[in-house]
mmCIF file of C-alpha atoms in Angstrom:
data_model
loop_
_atom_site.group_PDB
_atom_site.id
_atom_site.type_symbol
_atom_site.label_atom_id
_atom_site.label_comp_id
_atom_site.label_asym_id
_atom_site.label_seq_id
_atom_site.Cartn_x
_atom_site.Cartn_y
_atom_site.Cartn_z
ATOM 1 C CA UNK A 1 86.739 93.759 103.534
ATOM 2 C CA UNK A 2 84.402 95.955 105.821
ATOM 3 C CA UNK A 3 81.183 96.970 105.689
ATOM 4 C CA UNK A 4 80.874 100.717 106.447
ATOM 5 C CA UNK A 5 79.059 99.686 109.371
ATOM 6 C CA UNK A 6 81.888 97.605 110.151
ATOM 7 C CA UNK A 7 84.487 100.153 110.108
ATOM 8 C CA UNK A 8 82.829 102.382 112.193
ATOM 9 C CA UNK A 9 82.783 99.944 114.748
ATOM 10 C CA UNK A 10 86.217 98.865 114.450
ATOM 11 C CA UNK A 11 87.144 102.369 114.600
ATOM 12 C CA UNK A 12 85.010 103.555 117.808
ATOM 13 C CA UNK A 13 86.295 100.517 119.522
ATOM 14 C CA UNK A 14 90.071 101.444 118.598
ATOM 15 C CA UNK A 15 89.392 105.104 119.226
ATOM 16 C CA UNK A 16 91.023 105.117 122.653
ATOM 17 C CA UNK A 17 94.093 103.473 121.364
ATOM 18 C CA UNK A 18 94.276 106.062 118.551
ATOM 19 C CA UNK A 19 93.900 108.726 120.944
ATOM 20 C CA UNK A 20 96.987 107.337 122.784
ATOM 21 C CA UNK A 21 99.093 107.371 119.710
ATOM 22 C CA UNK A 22 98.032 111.161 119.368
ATOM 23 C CA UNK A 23 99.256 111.825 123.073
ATOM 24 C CA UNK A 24 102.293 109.994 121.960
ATOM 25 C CA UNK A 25 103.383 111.345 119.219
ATOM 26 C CA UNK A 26 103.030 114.806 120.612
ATOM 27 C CA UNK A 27 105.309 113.660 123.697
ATOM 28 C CA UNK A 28 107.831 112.504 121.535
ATOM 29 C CA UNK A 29 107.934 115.839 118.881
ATOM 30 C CA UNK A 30 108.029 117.982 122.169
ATOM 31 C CA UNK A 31 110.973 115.495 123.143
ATOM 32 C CA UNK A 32 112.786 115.503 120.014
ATOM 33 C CA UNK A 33 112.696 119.452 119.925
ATOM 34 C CA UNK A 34 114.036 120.099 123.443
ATOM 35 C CA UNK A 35 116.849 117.887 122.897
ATOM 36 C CA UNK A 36 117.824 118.709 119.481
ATOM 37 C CA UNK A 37 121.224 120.581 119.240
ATOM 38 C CA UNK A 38 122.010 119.131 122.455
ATOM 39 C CA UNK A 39 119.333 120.253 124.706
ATOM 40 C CA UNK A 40 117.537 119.147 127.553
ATOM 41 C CA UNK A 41 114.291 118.094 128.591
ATOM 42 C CA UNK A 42 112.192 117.472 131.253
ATOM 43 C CA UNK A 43 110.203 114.584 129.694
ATOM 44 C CA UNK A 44 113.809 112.940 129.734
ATOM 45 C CA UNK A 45 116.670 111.910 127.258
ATOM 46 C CA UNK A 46 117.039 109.222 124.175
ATOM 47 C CA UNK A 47 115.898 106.152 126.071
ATOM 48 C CA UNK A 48 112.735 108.035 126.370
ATOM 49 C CA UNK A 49 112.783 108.827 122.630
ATOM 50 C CA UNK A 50 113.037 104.886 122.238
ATOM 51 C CA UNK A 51 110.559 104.486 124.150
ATOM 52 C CA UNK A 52 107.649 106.529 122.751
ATOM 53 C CA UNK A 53 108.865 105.573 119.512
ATOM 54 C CA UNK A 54 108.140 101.592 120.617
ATOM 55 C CA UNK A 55 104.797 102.524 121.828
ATOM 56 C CA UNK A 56 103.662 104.219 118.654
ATOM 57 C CA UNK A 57 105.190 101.472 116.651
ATOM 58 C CA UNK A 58 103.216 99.119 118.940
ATOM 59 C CA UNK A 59 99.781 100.674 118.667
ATOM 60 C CA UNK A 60 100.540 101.616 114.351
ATOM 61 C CA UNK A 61 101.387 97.609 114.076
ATOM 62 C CA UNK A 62 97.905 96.855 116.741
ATOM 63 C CA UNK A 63 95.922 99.244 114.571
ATOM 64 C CA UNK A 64 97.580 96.719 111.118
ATOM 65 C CA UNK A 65 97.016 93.507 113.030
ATOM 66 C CA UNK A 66 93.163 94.537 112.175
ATOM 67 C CA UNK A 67 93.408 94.622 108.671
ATOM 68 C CA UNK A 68 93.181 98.720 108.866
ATOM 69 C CA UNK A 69 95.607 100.617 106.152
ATOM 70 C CA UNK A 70 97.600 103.236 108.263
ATOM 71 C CA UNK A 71 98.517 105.835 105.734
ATOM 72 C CA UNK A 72 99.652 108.222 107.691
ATOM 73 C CA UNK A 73 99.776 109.301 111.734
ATOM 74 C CA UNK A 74 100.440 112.708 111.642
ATOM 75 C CA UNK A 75 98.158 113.345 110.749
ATOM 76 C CA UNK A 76 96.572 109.894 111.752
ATOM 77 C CA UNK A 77 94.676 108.741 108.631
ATOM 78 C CA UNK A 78 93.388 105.054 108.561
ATOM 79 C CA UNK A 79 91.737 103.405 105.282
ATOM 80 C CA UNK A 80 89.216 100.286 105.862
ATOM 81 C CA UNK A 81 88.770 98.701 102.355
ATOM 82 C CA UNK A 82 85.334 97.844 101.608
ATOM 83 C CA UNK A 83 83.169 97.808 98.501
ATOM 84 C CA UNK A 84 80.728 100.827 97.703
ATOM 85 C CA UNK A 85 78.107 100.130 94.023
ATOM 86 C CA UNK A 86 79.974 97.041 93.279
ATOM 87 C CA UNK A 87 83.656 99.322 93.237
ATOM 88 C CA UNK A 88 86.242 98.295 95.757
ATOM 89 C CA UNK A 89 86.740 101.201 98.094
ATOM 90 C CA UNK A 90 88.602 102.534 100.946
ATOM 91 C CA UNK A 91 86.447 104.144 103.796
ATOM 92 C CA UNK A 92 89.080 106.903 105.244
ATOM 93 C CA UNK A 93 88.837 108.406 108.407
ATOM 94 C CA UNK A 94 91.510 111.540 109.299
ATOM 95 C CA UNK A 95 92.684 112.825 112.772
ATOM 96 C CA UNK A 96 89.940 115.060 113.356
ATOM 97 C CA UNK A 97 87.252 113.462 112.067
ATOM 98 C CA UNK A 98 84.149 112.180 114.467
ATOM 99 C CA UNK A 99 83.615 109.402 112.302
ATOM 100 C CA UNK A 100 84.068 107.719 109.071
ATOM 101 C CA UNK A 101 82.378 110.238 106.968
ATOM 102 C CA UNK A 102 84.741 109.972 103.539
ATOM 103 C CA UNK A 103 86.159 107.142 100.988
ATOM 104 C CA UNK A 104 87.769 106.852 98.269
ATOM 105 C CA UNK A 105 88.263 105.004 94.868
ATOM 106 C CA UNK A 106 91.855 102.433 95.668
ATOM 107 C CA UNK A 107 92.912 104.333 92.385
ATOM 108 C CA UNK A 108 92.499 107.580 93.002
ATOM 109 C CA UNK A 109 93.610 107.620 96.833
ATOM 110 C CA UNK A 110 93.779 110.905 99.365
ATOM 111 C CA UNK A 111 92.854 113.174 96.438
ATOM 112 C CA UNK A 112 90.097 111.330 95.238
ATOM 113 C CA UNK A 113 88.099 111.521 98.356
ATOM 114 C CA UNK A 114 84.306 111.862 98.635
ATOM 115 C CA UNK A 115 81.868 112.649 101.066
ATOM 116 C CA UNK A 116 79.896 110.028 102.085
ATOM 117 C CA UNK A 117 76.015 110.733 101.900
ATOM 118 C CA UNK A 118 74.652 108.099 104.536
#
């Protein structure tokens, strides 16, 4: 469990990792498109592909190894459970976002999302 405070620590002292996986992943999608149907790119061929895949694997199972939920990264979206009036929560922070700024009910997930007033 994380305080808020807590998660937005976690998270500022991550942040250049998750920036990485963002340069990542956009390597390998410009990858995957110049080689699909048999194309060729200058970022290079499959053992490339491997090998951004293993790095974003590696930083998605770093970013786990810290307790955080990693719902999605692509958009990155990261959930820190915590506890908000007594209710257990999840503070969620999107690619995008400056900061933690949102949670949300474990229940009600993504679409249940609320601004956080503090």
């Amino acid at each position: 469990m994380f305080t808020l405070a807590q998660a937005r620590h976690l998270l500022a002292t991550l942040r250049p990792r998750i920036d990485e996986l963002i340069v990542l992943r956009a390597d390998l999608a410009e990858l995957q498109a110049d080689l699909a149907d048999g194309g060729s790119s200058p970022r290079g061929g499959l053992p490339e592909v491997k090998a951004l895949e293993a790095r974003i694997y590696g930083i998605l199972d770093e970013l786990g190894e810290h307790d955080i939920q990693v719902k999605g990264y692509a958009p990155v979206l990261l959930d820190f459970a915590g506890e908000r009036e007594g209710r257990p929560v999840l503070w969620c922070w999107l690619e995008g976002d400056r900061d933690i700024g949102w949670y949300h009910r474990l229940e009600c997930g993504f679409a249940g999302r609320r601004k956080l007033n503090a």
